Coordinates of C-alpha atoms and ligand atoms in Angstrom, one line a residue:
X1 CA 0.0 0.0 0.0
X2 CA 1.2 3.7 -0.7
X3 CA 0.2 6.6 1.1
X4 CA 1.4 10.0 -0.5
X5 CA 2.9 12.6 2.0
X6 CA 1.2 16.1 1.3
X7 CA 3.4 18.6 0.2
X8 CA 4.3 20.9 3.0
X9 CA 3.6 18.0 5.7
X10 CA 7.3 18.3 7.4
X11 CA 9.6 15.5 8.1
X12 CA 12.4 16.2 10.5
X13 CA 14.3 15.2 13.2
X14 CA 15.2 16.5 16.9
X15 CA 17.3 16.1 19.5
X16 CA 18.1 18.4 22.6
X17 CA 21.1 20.8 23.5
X18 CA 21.9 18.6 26.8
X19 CA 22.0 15.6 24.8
X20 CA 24.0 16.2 22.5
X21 CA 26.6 19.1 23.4
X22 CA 29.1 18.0 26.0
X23 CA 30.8 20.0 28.5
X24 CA 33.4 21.5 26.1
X25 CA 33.7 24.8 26.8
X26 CA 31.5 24.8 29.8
X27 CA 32.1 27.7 32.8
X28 CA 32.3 27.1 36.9
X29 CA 28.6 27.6 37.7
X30 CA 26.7 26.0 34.0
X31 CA 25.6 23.1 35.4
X32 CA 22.2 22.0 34.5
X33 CA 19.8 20.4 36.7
X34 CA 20.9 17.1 34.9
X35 CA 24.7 17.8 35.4
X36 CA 24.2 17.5 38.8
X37 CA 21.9 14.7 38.6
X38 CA 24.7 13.1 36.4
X39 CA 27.4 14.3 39.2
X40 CA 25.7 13.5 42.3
X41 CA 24.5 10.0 40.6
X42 CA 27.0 8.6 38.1
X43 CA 26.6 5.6 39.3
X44 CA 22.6 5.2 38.1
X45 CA 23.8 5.9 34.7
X46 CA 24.0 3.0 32.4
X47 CA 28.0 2.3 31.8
X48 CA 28.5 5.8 33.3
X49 CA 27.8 7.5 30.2
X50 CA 26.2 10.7 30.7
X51 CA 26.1 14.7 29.9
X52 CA 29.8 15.2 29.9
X53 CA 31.0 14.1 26.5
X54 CA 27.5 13.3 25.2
X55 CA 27.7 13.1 21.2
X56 CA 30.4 16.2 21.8
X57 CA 27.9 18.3 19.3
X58 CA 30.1 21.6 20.5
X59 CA 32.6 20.5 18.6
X60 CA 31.2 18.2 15.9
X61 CA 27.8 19.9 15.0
X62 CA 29.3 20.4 11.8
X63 CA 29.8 17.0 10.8
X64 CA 25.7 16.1 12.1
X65 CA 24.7 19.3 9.7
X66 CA 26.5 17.8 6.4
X67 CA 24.8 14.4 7.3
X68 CA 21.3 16.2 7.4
X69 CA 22.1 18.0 4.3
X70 CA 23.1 14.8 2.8
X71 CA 19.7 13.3 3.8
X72 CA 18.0 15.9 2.4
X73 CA 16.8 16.8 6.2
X74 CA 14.4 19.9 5.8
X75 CA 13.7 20.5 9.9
X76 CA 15.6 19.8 12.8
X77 CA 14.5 21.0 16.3
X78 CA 16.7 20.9 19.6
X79 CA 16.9 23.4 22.6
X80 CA 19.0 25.8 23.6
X81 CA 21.0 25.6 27.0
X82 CA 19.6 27.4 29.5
X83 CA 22.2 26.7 31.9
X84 CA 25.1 27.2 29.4
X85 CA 23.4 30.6 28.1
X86 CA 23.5 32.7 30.9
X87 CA 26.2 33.4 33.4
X88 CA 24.8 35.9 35.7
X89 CA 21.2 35.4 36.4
X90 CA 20.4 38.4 38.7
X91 CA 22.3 40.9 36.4
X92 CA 21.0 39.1 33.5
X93 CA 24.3 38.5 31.9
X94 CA 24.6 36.6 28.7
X95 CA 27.6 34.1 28.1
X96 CA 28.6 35.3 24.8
X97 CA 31.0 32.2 23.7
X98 CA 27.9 30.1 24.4
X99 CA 25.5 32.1 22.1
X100 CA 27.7 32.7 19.4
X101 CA 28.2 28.8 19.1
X102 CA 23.9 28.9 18.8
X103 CA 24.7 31.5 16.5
X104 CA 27.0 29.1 14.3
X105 CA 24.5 25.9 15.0
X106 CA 22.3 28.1 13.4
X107 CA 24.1 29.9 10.3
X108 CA 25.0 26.3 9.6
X109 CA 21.8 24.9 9.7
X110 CA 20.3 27.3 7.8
X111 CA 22.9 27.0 4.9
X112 CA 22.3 23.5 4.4
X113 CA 18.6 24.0 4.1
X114 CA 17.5 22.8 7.5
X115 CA 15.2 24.9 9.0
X116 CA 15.7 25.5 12.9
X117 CA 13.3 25.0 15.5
X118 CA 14.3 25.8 19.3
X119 CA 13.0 25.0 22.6
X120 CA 13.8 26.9 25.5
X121 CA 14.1 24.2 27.6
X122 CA 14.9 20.8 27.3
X123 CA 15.0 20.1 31.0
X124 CA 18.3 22.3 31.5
X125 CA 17.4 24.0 34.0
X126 CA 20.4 26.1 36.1
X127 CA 21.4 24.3 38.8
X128 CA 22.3 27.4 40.5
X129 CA 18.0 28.5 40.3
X130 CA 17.6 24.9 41.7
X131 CA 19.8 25.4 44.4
X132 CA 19.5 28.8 45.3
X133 CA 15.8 29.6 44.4
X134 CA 14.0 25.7 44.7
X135 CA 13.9 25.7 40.7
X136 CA 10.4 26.5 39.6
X137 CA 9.2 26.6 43.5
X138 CA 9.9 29.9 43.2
X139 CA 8.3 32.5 41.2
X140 CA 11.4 34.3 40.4
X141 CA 12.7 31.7 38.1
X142 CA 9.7 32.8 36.2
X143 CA 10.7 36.0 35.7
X144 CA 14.1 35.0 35.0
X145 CA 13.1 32.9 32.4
X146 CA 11.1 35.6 30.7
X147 CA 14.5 37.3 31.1
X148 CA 16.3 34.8 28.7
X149 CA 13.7 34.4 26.8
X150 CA 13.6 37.9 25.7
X151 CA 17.5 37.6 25.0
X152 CA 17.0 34.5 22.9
X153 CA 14.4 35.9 21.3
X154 CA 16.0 39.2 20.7
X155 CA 19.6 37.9 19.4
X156 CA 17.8 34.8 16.5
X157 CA 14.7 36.0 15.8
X158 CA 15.6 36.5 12.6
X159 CA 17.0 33.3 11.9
X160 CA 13.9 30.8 13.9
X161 CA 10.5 30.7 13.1
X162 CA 9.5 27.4 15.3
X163 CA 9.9 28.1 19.2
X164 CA 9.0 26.0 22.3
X165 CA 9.3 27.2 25.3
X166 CA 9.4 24.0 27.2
X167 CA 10.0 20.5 25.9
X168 CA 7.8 18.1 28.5
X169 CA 7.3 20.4 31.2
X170 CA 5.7 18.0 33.3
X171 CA 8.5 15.5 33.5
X172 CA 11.5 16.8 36.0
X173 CA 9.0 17.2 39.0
X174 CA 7.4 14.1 38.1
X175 CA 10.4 11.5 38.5
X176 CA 11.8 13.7 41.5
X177 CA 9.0 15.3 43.8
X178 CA 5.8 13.5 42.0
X179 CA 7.4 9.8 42.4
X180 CA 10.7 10.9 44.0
X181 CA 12.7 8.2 42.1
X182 CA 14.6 10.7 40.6
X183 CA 17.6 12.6 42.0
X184 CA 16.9 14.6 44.9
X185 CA 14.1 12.2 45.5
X186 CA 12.5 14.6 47.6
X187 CA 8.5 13.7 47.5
X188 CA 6.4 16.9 47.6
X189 CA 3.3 16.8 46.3
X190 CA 1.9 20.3 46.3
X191 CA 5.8 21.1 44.8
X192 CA 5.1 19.4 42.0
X193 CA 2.2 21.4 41.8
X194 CA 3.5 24.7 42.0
X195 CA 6.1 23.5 39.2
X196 CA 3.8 22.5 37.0
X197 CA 1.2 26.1 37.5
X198 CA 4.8 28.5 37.5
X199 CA 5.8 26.3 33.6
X200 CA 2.4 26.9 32.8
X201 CA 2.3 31.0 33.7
X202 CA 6.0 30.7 32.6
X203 CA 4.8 29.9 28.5
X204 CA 1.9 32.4 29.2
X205 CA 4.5 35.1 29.8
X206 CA 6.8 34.0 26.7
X207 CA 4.0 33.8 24.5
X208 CA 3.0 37.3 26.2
X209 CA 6.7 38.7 25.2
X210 CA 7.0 37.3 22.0
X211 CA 3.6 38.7 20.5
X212 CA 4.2 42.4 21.9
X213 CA 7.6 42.5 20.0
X214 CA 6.0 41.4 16.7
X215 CA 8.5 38.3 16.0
X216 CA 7.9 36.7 13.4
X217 CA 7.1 32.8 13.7
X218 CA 5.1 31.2 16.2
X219 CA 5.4 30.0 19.8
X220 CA 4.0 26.6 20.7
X221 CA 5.0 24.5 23.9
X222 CA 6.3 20.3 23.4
X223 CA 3.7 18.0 25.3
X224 CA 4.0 14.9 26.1
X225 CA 0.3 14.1 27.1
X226 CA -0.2 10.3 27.0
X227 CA -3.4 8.9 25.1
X228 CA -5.2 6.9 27.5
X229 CA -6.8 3.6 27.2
X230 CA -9.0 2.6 29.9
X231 CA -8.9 -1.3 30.6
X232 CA -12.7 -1.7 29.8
X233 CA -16.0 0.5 29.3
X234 CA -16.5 -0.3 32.9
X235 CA -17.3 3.2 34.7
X236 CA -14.6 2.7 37.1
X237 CA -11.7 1.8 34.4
X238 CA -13.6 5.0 32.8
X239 CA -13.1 7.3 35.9
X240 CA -9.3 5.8 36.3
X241 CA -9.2 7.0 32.5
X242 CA -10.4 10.5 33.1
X243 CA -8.0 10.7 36.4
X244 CA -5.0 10.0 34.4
X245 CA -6.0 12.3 31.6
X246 CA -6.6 15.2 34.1
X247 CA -3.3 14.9 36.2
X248 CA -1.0 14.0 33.5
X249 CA -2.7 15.2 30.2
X250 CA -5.1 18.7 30.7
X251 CA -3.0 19.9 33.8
X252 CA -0.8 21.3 30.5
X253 CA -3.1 20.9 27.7
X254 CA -5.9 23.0 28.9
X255 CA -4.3 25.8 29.8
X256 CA -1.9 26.5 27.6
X257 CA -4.9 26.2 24.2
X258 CA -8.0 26.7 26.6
X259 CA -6.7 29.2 28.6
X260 CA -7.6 28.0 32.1
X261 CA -7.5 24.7 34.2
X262 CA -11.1 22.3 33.8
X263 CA -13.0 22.8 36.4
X264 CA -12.9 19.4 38.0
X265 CA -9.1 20.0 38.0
X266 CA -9.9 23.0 40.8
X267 CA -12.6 20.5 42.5
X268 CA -10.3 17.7 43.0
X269 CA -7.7 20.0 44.6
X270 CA -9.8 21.5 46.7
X271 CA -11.0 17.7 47.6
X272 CA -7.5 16.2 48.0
X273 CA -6.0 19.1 49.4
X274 CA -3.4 20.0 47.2
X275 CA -2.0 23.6 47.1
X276 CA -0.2 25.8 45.3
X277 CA 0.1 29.7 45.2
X278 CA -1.3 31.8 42.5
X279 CA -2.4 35.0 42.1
X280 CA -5.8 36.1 39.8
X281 CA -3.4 38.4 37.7
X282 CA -1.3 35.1 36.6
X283 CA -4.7 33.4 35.4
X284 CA -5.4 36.6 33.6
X285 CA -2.1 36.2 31.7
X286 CA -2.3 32.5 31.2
X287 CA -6.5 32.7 29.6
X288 CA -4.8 35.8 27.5
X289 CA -1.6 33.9 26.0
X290 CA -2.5 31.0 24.5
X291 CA 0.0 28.8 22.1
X292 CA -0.2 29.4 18.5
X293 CA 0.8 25.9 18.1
X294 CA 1.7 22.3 19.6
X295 CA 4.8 19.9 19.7
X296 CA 3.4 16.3 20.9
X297 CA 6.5 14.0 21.9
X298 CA 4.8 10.5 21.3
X299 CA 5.9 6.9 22.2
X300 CA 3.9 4.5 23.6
X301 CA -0.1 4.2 25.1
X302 CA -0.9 4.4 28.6
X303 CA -3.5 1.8 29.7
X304 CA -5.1 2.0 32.7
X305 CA -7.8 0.4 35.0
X306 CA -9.5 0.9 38.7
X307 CA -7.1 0.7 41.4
X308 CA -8.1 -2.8 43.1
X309 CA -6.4 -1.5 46.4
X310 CA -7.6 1.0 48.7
X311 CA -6.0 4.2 49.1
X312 CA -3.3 4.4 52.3
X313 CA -4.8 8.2 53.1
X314 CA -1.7 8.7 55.3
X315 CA 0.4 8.2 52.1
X316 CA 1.2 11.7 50.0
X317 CA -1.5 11.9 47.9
X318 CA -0.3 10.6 44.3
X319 CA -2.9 11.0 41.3
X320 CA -2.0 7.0 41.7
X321 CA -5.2 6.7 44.5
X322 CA -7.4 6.8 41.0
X323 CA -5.7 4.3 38.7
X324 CA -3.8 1.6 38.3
X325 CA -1.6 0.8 35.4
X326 CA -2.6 -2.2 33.1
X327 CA -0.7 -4.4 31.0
X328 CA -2.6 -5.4 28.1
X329 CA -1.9 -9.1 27.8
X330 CA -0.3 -10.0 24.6
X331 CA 0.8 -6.5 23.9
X332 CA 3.8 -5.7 21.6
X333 CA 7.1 -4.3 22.8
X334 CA 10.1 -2.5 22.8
X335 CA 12.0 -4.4 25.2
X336 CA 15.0 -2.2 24.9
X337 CA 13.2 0.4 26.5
X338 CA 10.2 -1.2 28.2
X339 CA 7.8 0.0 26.1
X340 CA 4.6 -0.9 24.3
X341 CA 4.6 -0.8 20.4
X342 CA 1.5 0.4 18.9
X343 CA 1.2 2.4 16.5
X344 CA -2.7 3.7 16.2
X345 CA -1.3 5.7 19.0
X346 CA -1.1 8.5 16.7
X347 CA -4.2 8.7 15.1
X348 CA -5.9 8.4 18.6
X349 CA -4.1 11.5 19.9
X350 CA -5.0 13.2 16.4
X351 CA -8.6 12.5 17.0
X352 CA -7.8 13.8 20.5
X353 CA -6.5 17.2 19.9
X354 CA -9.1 17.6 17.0
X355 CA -11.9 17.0 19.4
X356 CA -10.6 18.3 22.5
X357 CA -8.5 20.7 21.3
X358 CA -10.1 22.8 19.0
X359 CA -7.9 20.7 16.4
X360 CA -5.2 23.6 17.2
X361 CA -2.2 23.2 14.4
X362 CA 0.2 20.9 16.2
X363 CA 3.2 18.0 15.0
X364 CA 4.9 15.2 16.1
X365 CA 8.0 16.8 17.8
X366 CA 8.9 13.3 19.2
X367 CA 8.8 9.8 18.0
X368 CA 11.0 7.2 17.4
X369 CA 12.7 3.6 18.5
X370 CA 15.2 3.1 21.1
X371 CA 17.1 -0.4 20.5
X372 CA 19.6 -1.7 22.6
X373 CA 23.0 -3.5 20.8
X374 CA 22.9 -2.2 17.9
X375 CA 26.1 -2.9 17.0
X376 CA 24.2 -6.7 16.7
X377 CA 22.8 -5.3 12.9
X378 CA 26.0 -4.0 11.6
X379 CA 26.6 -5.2 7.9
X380 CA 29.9 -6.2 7.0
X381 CA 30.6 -1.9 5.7
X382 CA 29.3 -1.0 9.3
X383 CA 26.3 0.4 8.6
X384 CA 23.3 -0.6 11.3
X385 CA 20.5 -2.5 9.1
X386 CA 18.1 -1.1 11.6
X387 CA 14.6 -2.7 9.6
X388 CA 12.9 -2.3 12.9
X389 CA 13.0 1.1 13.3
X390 CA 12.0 1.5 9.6
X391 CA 8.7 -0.2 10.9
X392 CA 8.3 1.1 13.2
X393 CA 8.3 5.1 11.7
X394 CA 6.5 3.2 8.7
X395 CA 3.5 2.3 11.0
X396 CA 3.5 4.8 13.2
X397 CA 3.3 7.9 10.2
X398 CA 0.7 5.8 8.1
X399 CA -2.0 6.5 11.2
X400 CA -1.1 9.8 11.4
X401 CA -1.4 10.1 7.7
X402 CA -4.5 8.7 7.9
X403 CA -5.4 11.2 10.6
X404 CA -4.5 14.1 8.5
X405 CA -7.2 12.5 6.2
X406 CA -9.5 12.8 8.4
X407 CA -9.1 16.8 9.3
X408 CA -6.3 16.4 12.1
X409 CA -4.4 19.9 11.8
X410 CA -1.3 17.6 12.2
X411 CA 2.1 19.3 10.5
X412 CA 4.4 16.9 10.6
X413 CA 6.4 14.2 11.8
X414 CA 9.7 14.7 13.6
X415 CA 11.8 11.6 14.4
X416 CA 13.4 11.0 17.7
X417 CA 16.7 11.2 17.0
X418 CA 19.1 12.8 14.3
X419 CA 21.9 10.8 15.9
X420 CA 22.0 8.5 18.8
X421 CA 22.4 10.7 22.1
X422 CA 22.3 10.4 25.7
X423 CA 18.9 9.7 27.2
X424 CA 18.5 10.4 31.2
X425 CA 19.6 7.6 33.0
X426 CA 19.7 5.3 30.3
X427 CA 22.6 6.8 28.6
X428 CA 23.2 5.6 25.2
X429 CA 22.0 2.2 26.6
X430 CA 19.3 2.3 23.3
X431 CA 20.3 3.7 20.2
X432 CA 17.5 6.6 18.7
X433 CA 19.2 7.8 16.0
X434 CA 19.2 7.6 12.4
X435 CA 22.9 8.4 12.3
X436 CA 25.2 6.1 15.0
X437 CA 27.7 7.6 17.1
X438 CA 30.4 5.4 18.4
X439 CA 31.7 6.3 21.5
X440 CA 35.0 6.7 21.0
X441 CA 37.1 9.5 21.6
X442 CA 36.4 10.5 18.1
X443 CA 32.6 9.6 18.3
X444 CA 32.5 8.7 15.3
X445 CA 29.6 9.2 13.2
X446 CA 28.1 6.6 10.5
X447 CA 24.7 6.4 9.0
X448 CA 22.4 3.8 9.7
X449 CA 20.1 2.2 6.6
X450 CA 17.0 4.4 7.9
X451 CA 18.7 7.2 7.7
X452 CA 18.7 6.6 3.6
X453 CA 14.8 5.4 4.2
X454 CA 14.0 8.3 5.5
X455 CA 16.0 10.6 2.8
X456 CA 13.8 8.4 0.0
X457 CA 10.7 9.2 2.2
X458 CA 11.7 12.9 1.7
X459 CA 12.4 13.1 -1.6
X460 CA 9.7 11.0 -2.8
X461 CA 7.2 12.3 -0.4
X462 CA 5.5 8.4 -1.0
X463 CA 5.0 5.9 2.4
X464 CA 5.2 2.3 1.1
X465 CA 3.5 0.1 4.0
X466 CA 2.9 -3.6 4.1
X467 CA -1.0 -4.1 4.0
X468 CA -1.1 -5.4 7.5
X469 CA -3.9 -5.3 10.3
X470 CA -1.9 -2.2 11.9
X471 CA -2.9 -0.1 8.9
X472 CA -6.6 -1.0 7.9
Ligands
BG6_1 C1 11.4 12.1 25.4 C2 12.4 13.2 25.8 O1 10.4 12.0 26.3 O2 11.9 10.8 25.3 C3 13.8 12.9 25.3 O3 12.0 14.4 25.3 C4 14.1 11.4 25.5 O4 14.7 13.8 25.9 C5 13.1 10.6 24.7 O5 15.5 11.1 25.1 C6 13.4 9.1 24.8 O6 13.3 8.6 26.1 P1 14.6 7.9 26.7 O7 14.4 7.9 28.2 O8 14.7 6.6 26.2 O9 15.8 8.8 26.3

């Protein structure tokens, strides 16, 4: 079966400043909320691999830009280091080695015909706001956000069209305070909270800032909202549903295109007694600055059911008392990574944000295959004969072609990852990437067989699919 690719639907690829750059270069007091995770935790990190060398993009950037061009790679979107950018919060000084090398990422990009699109954050947040201000606790790491945003903003507006102010804004305070299995593992409910409200007011105010200077372009947020599949039509696997969707999904989602938290968000905290502080002038901002558009990072379905334990009310309370994760027997996985395969996934969340979302224009920022040893599929010239992850992009962009058949606003599809990188924790346990790094001094760089898939994808603008059940 064929499936043609419209015209101006993009294909890219992303990958984030943290995982990629390295330290090269790096001054006494950059650290990012994840070099100090790496630091204080080495030993959590698969074979010690971590931040410090990374893919050493500082240096080699070059060499990942002729492979894109080479590709024919039209959009590539990674983040800017917050932590590397600045060198005096409080003064709001800029580090300017660090922004001219954006500056160079950039000119580069932009002379091999890839279009740039930056995040603000890709969970780089200063380690010196974390330690001196609680990180986003504090509602001056708001306003000094705004404060590099308006620097960023004001030095490559010219050059960026595509911003993000936040890739997955709810994860950091989810793995540390939420579930606390995360570096500090401090668990604080009502912190994660006040995290997630001060991200939200945060792209409220960037938005704000960008649209009174006039820029160019348009300023969307990356989500990672789950698509949820409740165990059975049951109204209790239907409630656990509707829980999961609330905490996880529209604490993000609603805001940031609605303009204001659901109501039932407001009655559940009242009931469960989580706090956080806010002010009426902040919700005034947030229902005023809406995003223009979307980034959905999307991997694998979240299926849930009614918890079949009671609730330990002396426990913190975890949006946990109202579901229950299921398993779906006989499910298909990534092993590597521990994740479930399926690839309807993306029509399902087109149908979501066309229904629920006043089918806002949005794209996949995120998607893609982690696979460990995959040295395992390296043909005698050394180049990885990675057919699974051909698949599994096959699969997963025929449903959302389908879906942009069917009136989802959908713009694209952006794999997860140009090369392989460093993932938290996991290091470069599984390989993303359609280019491989080795990781030797050197890292040498090599391109796997999807990476000339995907170039005939681009250039052909045709998706050739077996005529399998996962497509009808
Ligand atoms: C996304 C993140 O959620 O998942 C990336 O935005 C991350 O930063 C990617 O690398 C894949 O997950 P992991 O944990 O395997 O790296």
């Amino acid at each position: 079966m064929q499936l043609t690719i419209p015209k101006d639907f993009i294909l890219g690829a992303a990958s984030s400043a943290w995982q990629t750059e390295g330290w090269k270069g790096k001054k006494e007091g950059q650290d990012s909320y994840l070099d100090s995770w790496y630091k204080n935790e080495k030993f959590v990190w698969h074979n010690g691999y971590g931040p410090a060398v990374a893919t050493n993009f500082m240096e080699q950037y070059q060499d990942d830009v002729d492979m894109m061009q080479k590709i024919h790679l039209t959009h590539y979107r990674t983040s800017i280091n917050w932590s590397r950018f600045m060198i005096d919060y409080e003064k709001g000084v800029v580090d300017e080695d660090y922004a001219q090398h954006i500056d160079d990422v950039l000119d580069a990009l932009i002379a091999a015909g890839v279009e740039p699109m930056l995040c603000l954050e890709h969970y780089e947040l200063p380690t010196f706001l974390l330690e001196k201000y609680d990180g986003w606790s504090s509602r001056k790491v708001v306003d000094f956000y705004v404060q590099y945003a308006a620097e960023v903003f004001k030095r490559y507006h010219h050059k960026v069209k595509y911003w993000f102010t936040f890739n997955e804004p709810i994860v950091i305070q989810t793995r540390c305070y939420l579930d606390a299995i995360r570096w500090p593992h401090e668990q604080n409910t009502n912190k994660w909270m006040q995290w997630n409200y001060h991200k939200v007011l945060a792209t409220a105010k960037v938005v704000e800032l960008f649209k009174s200077k006039g820029y160019e372009g348009q300023i969307g947020c990356v989500l990672n909202p789950e698509m949820v599949y409740a165990r059975s039509s049951s109204p209790e696997d239907q409630k656990a549903a509707e829980m999961y969707d609330l905490f996880f999904n529209r604490i993000y989602l609603d805001p940031l295109v609605h303009g204001s938290y659901p109501e039932v968000f407001w009655k559940v905290c009242k009931e469960e007694g989580l706090e956080f502080t806010y002010i009426q002038e902040d919700l005034d901002c947030i229902a005023q600055n809406t995003v223009d558009f979307l980034g959905i990072n999307q991997y694998y379905p979240k299926r849930v059911r009614a918890p079949r334990y009671q609730w330990n009310n002396q426990a913190p309370f975890h949006p946990e008392k109202f579901y229950e994760t299921f398993d779906l027997p006989g499910r298909q996985m990534n092993n590597s990574r521990g994740w479930e395969i399926y690839p309807k996934l993306l029509f399902d969340m087109a149908m979501y944000i066309k229904e629920r979302y006043n089918n806002i224009p949005w794209l996949i920022t995120e998607n893609g295959m982690g696979r460990e040893n995959e040295e395992q599929f390296m043909d005698a010239s050394g180049v990885v004969q990675d057919d699974y992850r051909i698949d599994f992009i096959g699969k997963h962009l025929s449903w959302l072609l389908r879906a942009v058949e069917q009136g989802a606003n959908c713009k694209g599809y952006m794999l997860w990852a140009f090369t392989d990188c460093v993932s938290p924790m996991n290091a470069f346990k599984n390989r993303y990437g359609l280019v491989r790094i080795e990781l030797n001094q050197e890292r040498t760089r090599t391109l796997k067989k999807s990476a000339a898939w995907y170039q005939q994808l681009i250039d052909q603008r045709i998706l050739e699919i077996e005529d399998d059940e996962a497509v009808k």
